[in-house]
Amino acid sequence: MNLITIEHVSKSYTERMLFDDVSLGINEGDRIGIIGINGTGKSTFLKILAGLEEPDAGTVIKGKEVRIAYLPQNPVFSDEMTLLQNITEGLVHPEEYRDIPGEAAAMLRKLGIPETEAVPSTLSGGQRKRAALVRTLLMPADVLILDEPTNHLDSAMTEWLEEYLKKNGKALVMITHDRYFLDAVTNRIVELDKGKLYSYKENYTGFLLLKAEREAMQLATERKNQSLYRQDLAWMMRGARARSTKQKAHIERFEALKNREKIVVDGEVEINALSSRLGKKTIEVTNISKTFGEKTLIKDFSYIFLSTDRIGIIGPNGCGKSTLLKMITGKLAPDTGAVEFGTTIKVGYFMQENEALNPDIRVIDSVREVAEYIETSEGKISASQMCEKFLFTDAMQYTVIGKLSGGEKRRLALLHVLMEAPNVLILDEPTNDLDIRTLSILEDYLTRYNGIVIAVSHDRYFLDKVANRIFSFEGDGVIRRYEGNYSDYRAVCEREGRPVSKGISEGSGSGAGKGNATAGATNAGGVGPNGEDDTKSDSRATWKNREQRVKFSYKEQREYETIDADIAALEDKIAALEEEIAASATNYGKLQELSAAKEAAETELEEKMDRWVYLNELAEQIESQK
């Protein structure tokens, strides 16, 4: 049964078109993941679905009896009531034989919030978001609309939510950047891309395959259209003659190709190695401890960071992961022990909470305040060029920061960090609020980054792609070290009968590559190893592996040199035949002969045009090899 339908909906924000003439139907059983880069209007789309915003054009049709429950990005609570009262207000109905307050309290405990009588303002942002999730899940609804439900959830919470959503039978529309969660929960992916909507009846892995096929077909069509346009342009420049129906159609095709909507290849966050030189001495952590009240977060932890380290830090919410980062960066003093920096160390710290970005200045001005230029592996790049690499177009660069979406501000904050060219990059929950495409590019960059990476994350996909060593918080202030990425860590835990950390967002489905669990766990209370990473790439190559170069055959070279003259001669021949046809209108026998000759010449011209396209594309490939 259809629940919600949007038809020909458009929406713009200031001068930016978010989506244009998009349509979508939501049916019973649909579990839809909405994806797209930050700023494409995903959250606005959800608000329109939920009836909280009106589209500029188009209609939203909702079934008369259809009930919607909506989880916003930034929930609001009243401090005039307790947390439990905020959640259950309006949900308790005399005719319903349910213990709503009891269910709410149980859900809050599962999500790490036992203080049901707390005043909402005393909770952290993550706790408020989890409490709002409980309120949304308890609402009587046919459709759940959830904006980033997996943010601020650890492993156990995510697994519980995953099972809940798969079993409750309600239709689901959600935004999440958790790729494993998308794989496990969704049966349909809807992508917002350049103002258009694309729907795929697949989970995230299936979507990747279908999107690649769609883009390949679009690019193939665009390449063909570009070739046809070049061909037609050359024909027009020779002096198109519109005396025949075919030639008139040819001119019309040229005009249509000239005015076509071009296929635009996705922009990417192309980040080069923006790092300063790293000296022999890096960061040495010696026997640090930290206690808050009666709770010991970190006890007697030591480690010497290697220049090749890609550290993933895992553990449940509140265990001390961010505290460890703050002590490493010097923002928080340990109770005991010391942290020493080498003289060349330059730290870039990407925090959970964005730096205070001035909402009244333009994007480009905020970046220029960090650096006018940056030295990269490709030479000197200006602040404006770096903005473009981070998907801030020319127009967006001159937009004030206050008009950016939350995800765009997060991306801008990351750009600020990297513009400082740090050689130690510390990332606290980097996967929160960054879109999937930006995350993919960031992950690829981190594998090439010429410096130390230390990242706190609940995202298994991210840790599998990036980490080569795992620090796991295992209770009572103990931090253990495991070699390899997250999959290696999990394999060791399973082999040794250890419990897996509750601080990881698990999910089924395919994801990043899984390494071999060849190394065991090491107690991180001792100083870390000083040897370099002994993983070497096999660079051996033979002549058999060399790429074959494209080139003309002797016959093709001769044909390429003469084809323009051949086409011109055929066009002249057709024009002459047309003049003879006009002069022989009363001679039926002659007219038939001339018409047959003209048709044969036009067929030969079309074949020559196709050959011209092939030879010119081949010439371009040959030129690109030089």
XYZ file of C-alpha atoms in Angstrom:
626
model
C 0.000 0.000 0.000
C 1.225 3.472 -0.850
C 1.796 5.654 2.215
C 3.357 8.904 0.946
C 3.868 10.182 -2.588
C 5.747 13.275 -3.646
C 5.186 14.452 -7.208
C 7.301 16.933 -9.198
C 8.667 18.570 -6.046
C 11.233 21.365 -6.243
C 12.987 23.254 -3.461
C 15.653 25.932 -3.405
C 17.548 27.550 -0.554
C 18.614 31.149 -1.202
C 20.236 30.987 -4.667
C 20.881 27.217 -4.496
C 18.527 24.670 -6.112
C 18.410 21.678 -3.775
C 16.220 19.430 -5.899
C 14.243 20.047 -9.066
C 11.097 18.205 -10.228
C 11.684 15.039 -8.179
C 9.109 12.345 -7.448
C 9.073 9.398 -5.042
C 6.558 6.920 -3.657
C 6.913 5.318 -0.214
C 5.124 2.022 0.295
C 4.563 -0.420 3.133
C 7.705 -2.451 3.737
C 10.052 0.174 2.301
C 13.234 0.762 4.304
C 14.833 3.641 2.452
C 18.271 5.167 2.980
C 18.678 8.726 1.663
C 22.238 9.552 0.601
C 24.028 12.423 -1.139
C 26.812 14.888 -0.464
C 26.363 17.467 2.285
C 24.309 20.425 1.130
C 22.182 18.545 -1.432
C 19.073 18.970 0.736
C 18.709 15.551 2.378
C 17.410 16.927 5.682
C 15.131 19.384 3.854
C 13.777 16.459 1.833
C 12.923 14.603 5.054
C 11.182 17.688 6.476
C 9.060 17.967 3.332
C 8.163 14.267 3.623
C 7.235 14.803 7.271
C 5.088 17.823 6.428
C 7.284 20.245 8.362
C 8.325 22.248 5.292
C 6.499 23.142 2.100
C 8.077 22.590 -1.328
C 8.442 25.513 -3.721
C 6.587 23.487 -6.331
C 4.938 20.074 -6.546
C 2.731 18.149 -4.156
C 3.069 15.767 -1.212
C 0.217 13.264 -0.924
C -0.191 11.389 2.355
C -2.746 8.709 3.066
C -5.563 9.958 5.274
C -4.818 7.548 8.114
C -1.023 7.505 7.686
C 0.877 8.535 10.841
C 4.451 9.845 10.718
C 7.114 9.922 13.457
C 10.083 12.211 12.754
C 13.537 12.348 14.368
C 15.240 15.715 13.686
C 18.982 16.323 13.614
C 18.747 18.721 16.552
C 15.928 17.687 18.899
C 14.366 20.135 21.350
C 13.284 19.321 24.919
C 11.610 21.332 27.644
C 13.510 21.852 30.896
C 10.129 22.281 32.594
C 9.784 18.490 32.539
C 12.029 15.538 33.303
C 13.596 13.614 30.431
C 11.069 10.769 30.834
C 8.158 13.207 30.856
C 9.494 14.842 27.676
C 9.593 11.461 25.968
C 6.197 10.130 27.072
C 4.150 13.338 26.829
C 1.135 12.689 24.641
C 1.995 9.021 24.132
C -0.013 7.509 26.996
C -3.580 6.721 25.952
C -6.149 5.236 28.347
C -7.336 2.708 25.734
C -3.839 1.341 25.227
C -2.718 -1.372 27.625
C 0.963 -0.495 27.413
C 3.412 0.680 30.013
C 4.800 3.530 27.888
C 6.947 5.019 30.695
C 8.368 1.555 31.423
C 9.164 0.958 27.743
C 10.764 4.395 27.496
C 12.926 3.812 30.589
C 14.051 0.419 29.236
C 14.974 1.941 25.869
C 16.865 4.768 27.560
C 18.898 2.243 29.525
C 19.731 0.348 26.320
C 20.962 3.616 24.857
C 23.126 4.443 27.860
C 20.848 6.929 29.670
C 19.718 5.547 33.054
C 18.898 9.009 34.501
C 15.238 9.192 33.447
C 14.466 12.030 35.861
C 17.315 14.239 34.608
C 16.702 17.750 33.335
C 17.349 17.597 29.550
C 19.761 20.551 29.550
C 22.141 18.616 31.811
C 22.621 15.921 29.167
C 25.243 15.909 26.426
C 24.276 16.484 22.811
C 24.672 12.781 22.095
C 22.450 11.800 25.015
C 19.734 14.217 23.899
C 19.829 12.754 20.380
C 19.496 9.220 21.754
C 16.608 10.282 24.007
C 14.875 11.864 21.012
C 15.332 8.559 19.143
C 13.479 6.776 21.978
C 10.650 9.323 21.784
C 10.372 8.845 18.001
C 10.416 5.043 18.150
C 7.607 5.010 20.752
C 5.297 7.248 18.724
C 2.341 5.465 17.101
C 3.383 5.661 13.450
C 3.225 3.957 10.067
C 6.308 5.725 8.729
C 9.510 6.483 10.660
C 11.505 9.403 9.256
C 14.924 9.492 10.924
C 17.661 12.076 10.393
C 21.031 10.563 11.405
C 19.741 8.011 13.962
C 23.123 6.236 14.232
C 25.114 9.304 15.299
C 26.303 8.959 18.918
C 25.457 5.232 19.103
C 28.041 2.654 20.094
C 28.105 -0.964 18.912
C 25.533 -2.467 21.262
C 23.154 0.450 20.684
C 23.523 0.242 16.916
C 22.924 -3.520 16.891
C 19.816 -3.064 19.034
C 18.471 -0.319 16.727
C 19.268 -2.410 13.658
C 17.213 -5.336 14.943
C 14.404 -3.054 16.138
C 14.016 -1.393 12.733
C 14.108 -4.686 10.849
C 11.427 -6.275 13.083
C 8.963 -3.479 13.842
C 7.295 -3.568 10.409
C 7.049 0.196 9.985
C 8.121 1.860 6.763
C 11.404 3.699 7.203
C 13.061 6.668 5.541
C 16.396 7.694 7.045
C 19.610 9.580 6.490
C 22.742 7.877 7.769
C 26.390 7.810 6.729
C 26.973 4.436 8.424
C 27.593 2.184 5.432
C 27.381 -1.126 7.301
C 24.101 -0.021 8.898
C 22.718 0.917 5.467
C 23.671 -2.524 4.192
C 21.985 -4.285 7.094
C 18.757 -2.284 7.369
C 17.738 -0.846 3.997
C 16.108 -2.466 0.986
C 16.121 0.705 -1.111
C 18.605 3.551 -1.603
C 17.518 6.996 -2.796
C 20.303 9.310 -3.923
C 19.992 13.078 -4.239
C 22.554 14.209 -6.785
C 22.792 17.579 -8.536
C 19.149 18.381 -7.964
C 17.888 15.017 -9.234
C 16.634 11.914 -7.428
C 17.692 8.363 -8.279
C 16.028 5.343 -6.660
C 17.638 1.881 -6.411
C 15.825 -1.164 -5.032
C 18.956 -2.419 -3.300
C 20.859 -2.033 -0.061
C 24.053 0.044 -0.025
C 26.293 -2.577 -1.649
C 23.779 -3.152 -4.432
C 23.411 0.601 -4.876
C 27.157 0.987 -5.450
C 27.043 -1.522 -8.281
C 23.931 -0.058 -9.909
C 25.181 3.514 -9.572
C 28.468 2.572 -11.227
C 26.508 1.052 -14.109
C 24.285 4.144 -14.406
C 27.226 6.524 -14.400
C 29.114 4.382 -16.920
C 26.128 4.481 -19.279
C 25.691 8.236 -18.767
C 29.364 8.905 -19.449
C 29.314 6.658 -22.512
C 26.291 8.565 -23.804
C 27.991 11.878 -23.048
C 31.169 10.790 -24.863
C 29.086 9.768 -27.874
C 27.207 13.074 -27.770
C 30.469 15.012 -27.530
C 31.806 13.150 -30.576
C 28.600 13.757 -32.509
C 28.695 17.422 -31.529
C 32.299 17.775 -32.758
C 31.337 15.996 -35.963
C 28.281 18.189 -36.508
C 30.195 21.328 -35.602
C 32.802 20.490 -38.240
C 29.987 19.874 -40.736
C 28.310 23.185 -39.866
C 31.606 25.056 -40.180
C 32.064 23.631 -43.684
C 28.787 25.336 -44.604
C 25.713 23.246 -43.908
C 23.290 23.059 -46.794
C 19.692 22.647 -45.637
C 18.109 21.887 -48.976
C 17.221 18.277 -48.103
C 15.103 16.796 -45.340
C 18.101 14.806 -44.043
C 20.293 17.891 -43.891
C 17.580 19.865 -42.099
C 17.349 17.043 -39.560
C 21.151 17.133 -39.278
C 21.051 20.848 -38.412
C 18.281 20.223 -35.860
C 20.395 17.456 -34.283
C 23.339 19.866 -34.046
C 21.183 22.444 -32.238
C 19.860 19.803 -29.838
C 23.385 18.579 -29.052
C 24.615 22.121 -28.522
C 21.815 22.884 -26.047
C 21.800 19.498 -24.278
C 22.148 19.210 -20.503
C 25.742 18.078 -20.037
C 26.608 15.063 -17.879
C 28.773 16.371 -15.050
C 31.269 14.024 -13.427
C 31.038 14.117 -9.622
C 33.426 16.501 -7.930
C 35.622 14.912 -5.298
C 37.368 15.989 -2.159
C 40.813 15.566 -3.702
C 43.224 16.000 -0.806
C 46.943 15.928 -1.508
C 49.615 15.222 1.097
C 49.345 18.450 3.063
C 51.843 17.665 5.809
C 54.939 19.230 7.297
C 58.201 17.319 7.690
C 58.128 14.800 10.535
C 61.362 14.426 12.502
C 62.777 11.326 14.192
C 61.154 12.069 17.565
C 57.359 12.048 17.382
C 55.062 11.822 20.440
C 56.061 9.858 23.517
C 53.377 9.025 26.074
C 54.749 7.739 29.380
C 52.626 6.177 32.161
C 49.721 8.642 31.929
C 46.603 8.181 34.061
C 43.346 10.092 34.398
C 40.546 9.768 36.939
C 37.272 11.693 37.233
C 35.687 11.301 40.646
C 35.732 7.589 41.451
C 35.993 6.533 37.799
C 39.414 5.676 36.366
C 39.373 6.311 32.624
C 43.052 5.733 31.811
C 45.604 3.910 33.946
C 49.356 3.793 33.380
C 49.247 4.084 29.579
C 52.471 4.388 27.559
C 53.205 4.450 23.850
C 55.732 5.883 21.376
C 53.981 6.850 18.153
C 55.614 5.712 14.926
C 55.742 7.800 11.762
C 53.691 5.104 9.968
C 50.994 4.780 12.645
C 47.318 4.760 11.702
C 45.771 4.289 15.144
C 42.082 3.464 15.593
C 40.792 4.026 19.141
C 37.654 2.109 20.149
C 35.531 1.693 23.244
C 32.021 2.395 24.585
C 30.674 5.905 25.053
C 32.136 7.631 28.105
C 35.117 5.295 28.486
C 37.721 8.049 27.972
C 38.582 8.015 24.263
C 38.221 11.770 23.758
C 39.992 12.317 27.070
C 42.980 10.382 25.734
C 43.069 12.570 22.624
C 42.938 15.734 24.723
C 45.863 14.543 26.834
C 47.888 13.622 23.734
C 47.276 17.096 22.267
C 48.019 18.884 25.544
C 44.490 20.233 25.951
C 44.122 18.258 29.176
C 46.823 17.434 31.733
C 47.139 13.821 32.946
C 46.939 13.158 36.679
C 50.245 11.298 36.435
C 52.762 10.636 33.694
C 53.894 12.830 30.795
C 53.432 13.477 27.070
C 56.495 14.713 25.148
C 56.517 16.143 21.625
C 59.316 16.108 19.081
C 60.408 19.545 17.878
C 58.892 19.060 14.415
C 55.472 17.899 15.585
C 52.552 19.914 14.224
C 49.136 18.618 15.314
C 45.883 19.023 13.410
C 42.884 18.261 15.646
C 39.489 17.546 14.040
C 37.131 17.530 17.016
C 33.617 16.150 17.529
C 32.376 19.686 18.020
C 33.397 21.933 15.136
C 35.644 24.862 15.846
C 33.751 28.124 16.311
C 33.204 29.155 12.689
C 32.200 32.795 12.299
C 28.718 32.613 10.713
C 28.990 36.135 9.305
C 32.069 35.731 7.095
C 32.373 34.061 3.701
C 33.739 30.557 3.233
C 36.769 31.748 1.242
C 37.644 34.401 3.835
C 37.561 31.831 6.652
C 39.968 29.584 4.723
C 42.294 32.492 3.885
C 42.509 33.274 7.591
C 44.181 29.867 7.999
C 46.438 30.135 4.928
C 46.445 32.013 1.602
C 48.382 29.203 -0.077
C 49.434 25.673 0.785
C 52.333 23.590 -0.496
C 51.166 20.228 -1.851
C 52.696 17.354 -3.769
C 51.517 19.150 -6.921
C 52.991 22.534 -6.002
C 51.457 25.633 -4.471
C 47.635 25.728 -4.310
C 45.551 28.764 -3.357
C 42.822 28.837 -0.716
C 40.224 29.140 -3.486
C 41.563 26.068 -5.294
C 41.515 24.082 -2.065
C 37.890 25.121 -1.530
C 37.039 23.738 -4.960
C 38.703 20.443 -4.078
C 36.406 20.344 -1.037
C 33.304 20.767 -3.227
C 32.863 24.453 -2.452
C 32.080 25.885 -5.892
C 32.882 29.470 -6.866
C 29.396 30.582 -5.802
C 29.548 28.687 -2.488
C 32.935 30.198 -1.628
C 31.273 33.595 -1.408
C 28.396 32.310 0.719
C 28.458 33.299 4.387
C 29.120 30.349 6.696
C 25.812 30.811 8.497
C 23.983 29.641 5.355
C 25.867 26.339 5.100
C 24.347 23.034 6.157
C 25.701 21.240 9.220
C 27.602 18.769 7.045
C 29.095 21.543 4.917
C 30.335 23.296 8.068
C 31.897 20.000 9.164
C 33.636 19.685 5.795
C 34.857 23.285 6.079
C 36.239 22.573 9.560
C 38.169 19.602 8.134
C 39.553 21.860 5.400
C 40.734 24.327 8.063
C 42.619 21.527 9.837
C 44.334 20.269 6.697
C 45.204 23.772 5.453
C 47.511 24.003 8.489
C 49.575 21.131 6.965
C 49.848 19.053 10.171
C 52.106 16.012 10.361
C 50.000 14.462 13.142
C 46.294 14.274 12.330
C 43.960 13.602 15.271
C 40.359 12.816 14.367
C 37.601 12.585 16.978
C 34.587 10.825 15.417
C 35.388 12.026 11.873
C 32.545 10.009 10.331
C 29.850 12.033 12.123
C 28.090 14.462 9.742
C 30.409 13.890 6.774
C 28.668 12.504 3.701
C 29.640 9.120 2.312
C 31.484 10.451 -0.730
C 33.587 12.799 1.384
C 34.309 9.941 3.787
C 35.451 7.683 0.959
C 37.871 10.311 -0.323
C 39.096 11.067 3.206
C 39.735 7.352 3.787
C 41.710 7.079 0.566
C 43.697 10.168 1.501
C 44.542 8.873 4.975
C 46.085 5.734 3.495
C 48.486 8.021 1.542
C 48.987 10.679 4.212
C 52.637 11.258 5.104
C 52.180 11.565 8.841
C 50.638 10.013 11.951
C 46.870 9.437 12.122
C 45.090 8.927 15.457
C 41.321 8.451 15.118
C 38.520 7.760 17.586
C 35.649 6.102 15.743
C 32.656 3.820 16.203
C 32.584 3.185 12.446
C 33.902 -0.275 11.564
C 33.998 0.501 7.834
C 36.239 3.517 8.462
C 38.522 1.575 10.815
C 38.860 -1.296 8.355
C 39.914 1.122 5.618
C 42.272 3.318 7.650
C 43.718 1.692 10.783
C 46.849 -0.447 11.029
C 46.742 -0.642 14.847
C 43.805 -0.660 17.294
C 43.777 0.742 20.851
C 40.843 -0.805 22.727
C 39.461 0.544 26.022
C 38.682 -2.606 27.998
C 37.534 -1.286 31.386
C 39.181 -0.089 34.599
C 41.453 2.263 32.654
C 43.129 -0.545 30.668
C 43.958 0.156 27.016
C 45.132 -2.839 24.992
C 46.883 -2.688 21.634
C 46.010 -4.939 18.664
C 47.902 -5.083 15.384
C 45.999 -4.542 12.136
C 42.623 -3.011 11.332
C 39.294 -3.617 13.062
C 38.669 -6.952 11.345
C 42.082 -8.155 12.530
C 41.221 -7.015 16.069
C 37.889 -8.839 15.994
C 39.508 -12.043 14.716
C 41.996 -11.981 17.617
C 39.170 -11.453 20.120
C 37.233 -14.381 18.703
C 40.318 -16.618 18.655
C 41.253 -15.755 22.240
C 37.688 -15.723 23.577
C 37.823 -12.011 24.405
C 34.667 -9.859 24.312
C 34.568 -7.467 21.353
C 34.447 -3.777 22.263
C 30.977 -2.302 22.593
C 32.187 0.899 20.968
C 31.912 -0.174 17.321
C 28.978 0.212 14.956
C 28.557 -3.311 13.626
C 26.464 -4.279 10.660
C 26.146 -7.033 8.113
C 26.986 -6.695 4.452
C 30.189 -6.063 2.608
C 32.486 -3.236 3.412
C 36.142 -2.398 3.540
C 38.693 -5.106 2.989
C 39.411 -7.409 5.893
C 43.017 -8.052 6.772
C 44.495 -11.292 8.020
C 44.579 -11.635 11.768
C 48.252 -12.473 12.029
C 49.084 -10.498 15.155
C 47.849 -10.884 18.689
C 46.997 -8.325 21.323
C 49.604 -6.442 23.276
C 49.141 -4.660 26.562
C 49.587 -0.983 25.770
C 50.931 -0.347 29.255
C 54.439 -0.848 27.753
C 56.304 1.335 25.289
C 55.284 0.637 21.700
C 57.627 -0.849 19.081
C 60.142 1.375 17.340
C 60.526 -0.580 14.083
C 59.006 0.691 10.856
C 56.053 -1.015 9.207
C 57.452 -4.073 7.445
C 54.552 -4.379 5.015
C 56.119 -3.865 1.614
C 54.324 -3.543 -1.694
C 55.553 -5.841 -4.420
C 56.846 -3.408 -7.011
C 58.359 -6.021 -9.286
C 57.182 -5.477 -12.847
C 58.054 -7.100 -16.136
C 57.705 -6.087 -19.758
C 54.595 -8.290 -19.936
C 52.771 -5.962 -17.525
C 53.451 -2.773 -19.436
C 50.357 -1.049 -20.758
C 49.910 -1.355 -24.521
C 50.079 2.049 -26.206
C 47.335 3.060 -28.614
C 48.456 3.979 -32.143
C 47.236 4.308 -35.742
C 47.752 1.493 -38.196
C 49.356 2.547 -41.478
C 45.955 2.408 -43.220
C 44.256 4.422 -40.425
C 46.987 7.078 -40.531
C 46.471 7.561 -44.286
C 42.693 7.624 -43.837
C 42.950 10.178 -40.991
C 45.007 12.481 -43.205
C 42.495 12.419 -46.098
C 39.071 11.986 -44.462
C 38.247 15.704 -44.153
C 38.828 16.150 -47.886
C 36.756 13.027 -48.621
C 33.829 14.366 -46.566
C 34.018 17.752 -48.276
C 34.035 16.063 -51.696
C 30.965 14.008 -50.827
C 29.110 17.103 -49.581
C 29.947 18.871 -52.861
C 28.783 15.802 -54.808
C 25.446 15.769 -52.949
C 24.973 19.491 -53.543
C 25.637 19.020 -57.284
C 23.199 16.117 -57.474
C 20.528 18.239 -55.770
C 21.004 20.934 -58.415
C 20.690 18.323 -61.198
C 17.552 16.900 -59.568
C 15.990 20.354 -59.480
C 16.803 20.821 -63.189
C 15.461 17.393 -64.184
C 12.062 17.600 -62.533
C 10.239 16.763 -65.806
C 12.516 13.863 -66.812
C 11.252 10.942 -64.736
C 13.922 8.450 -65.826
C 16.774 10.897 -65.170
C 15.185 11.905 -61.849
C 15.170 8.293 -60.613
C 18.820 7.847 -61.564
C 19.902 11.086 -59.839
C 17.864 10.338 -56.685
C 19.468 6.899 -56.383
C 22.926 8.436 -56.798
C 22.151 11.102 -54.152
C 20.891 8.490 -51.671
C 24.042 6.409 -52.199
C 26.218 9.499 -51.669
C 24.355 10.407 -48.459
C 24.796 6.866 -47.133
C 28.519 7.039 -47.924
C 28.705 10.464 -46.195
C 27.097 9.064 -43.026
C 29.601 6.201 -43.012
C 32.468 8.676 -43.480
C 31.116 10.796 -40.604
C 31.078 7.762 -38.287
C 34.609 6.910 -39.387
C 35.651 10.548 -38.761
C 34.395 10.295 -35.157
C 36.344 7.053 -34.571
C 39.594 8.364 -36.063
C 39.435 11.649 -34.142
C 38.777 9.885 -30.814
C 41.730 7.586 -31.564
C 43.891 10.635 -32.365
C 42.928 12.191 -28.991
C 43.968 9.011 -27.146
C 47.293 8.943 -28.989
C 47.897 12.619 -28.155
C 47.125 12.037 -24.457
C 49.931 9.429 -24.292
C 52.607 11.943 -25.260
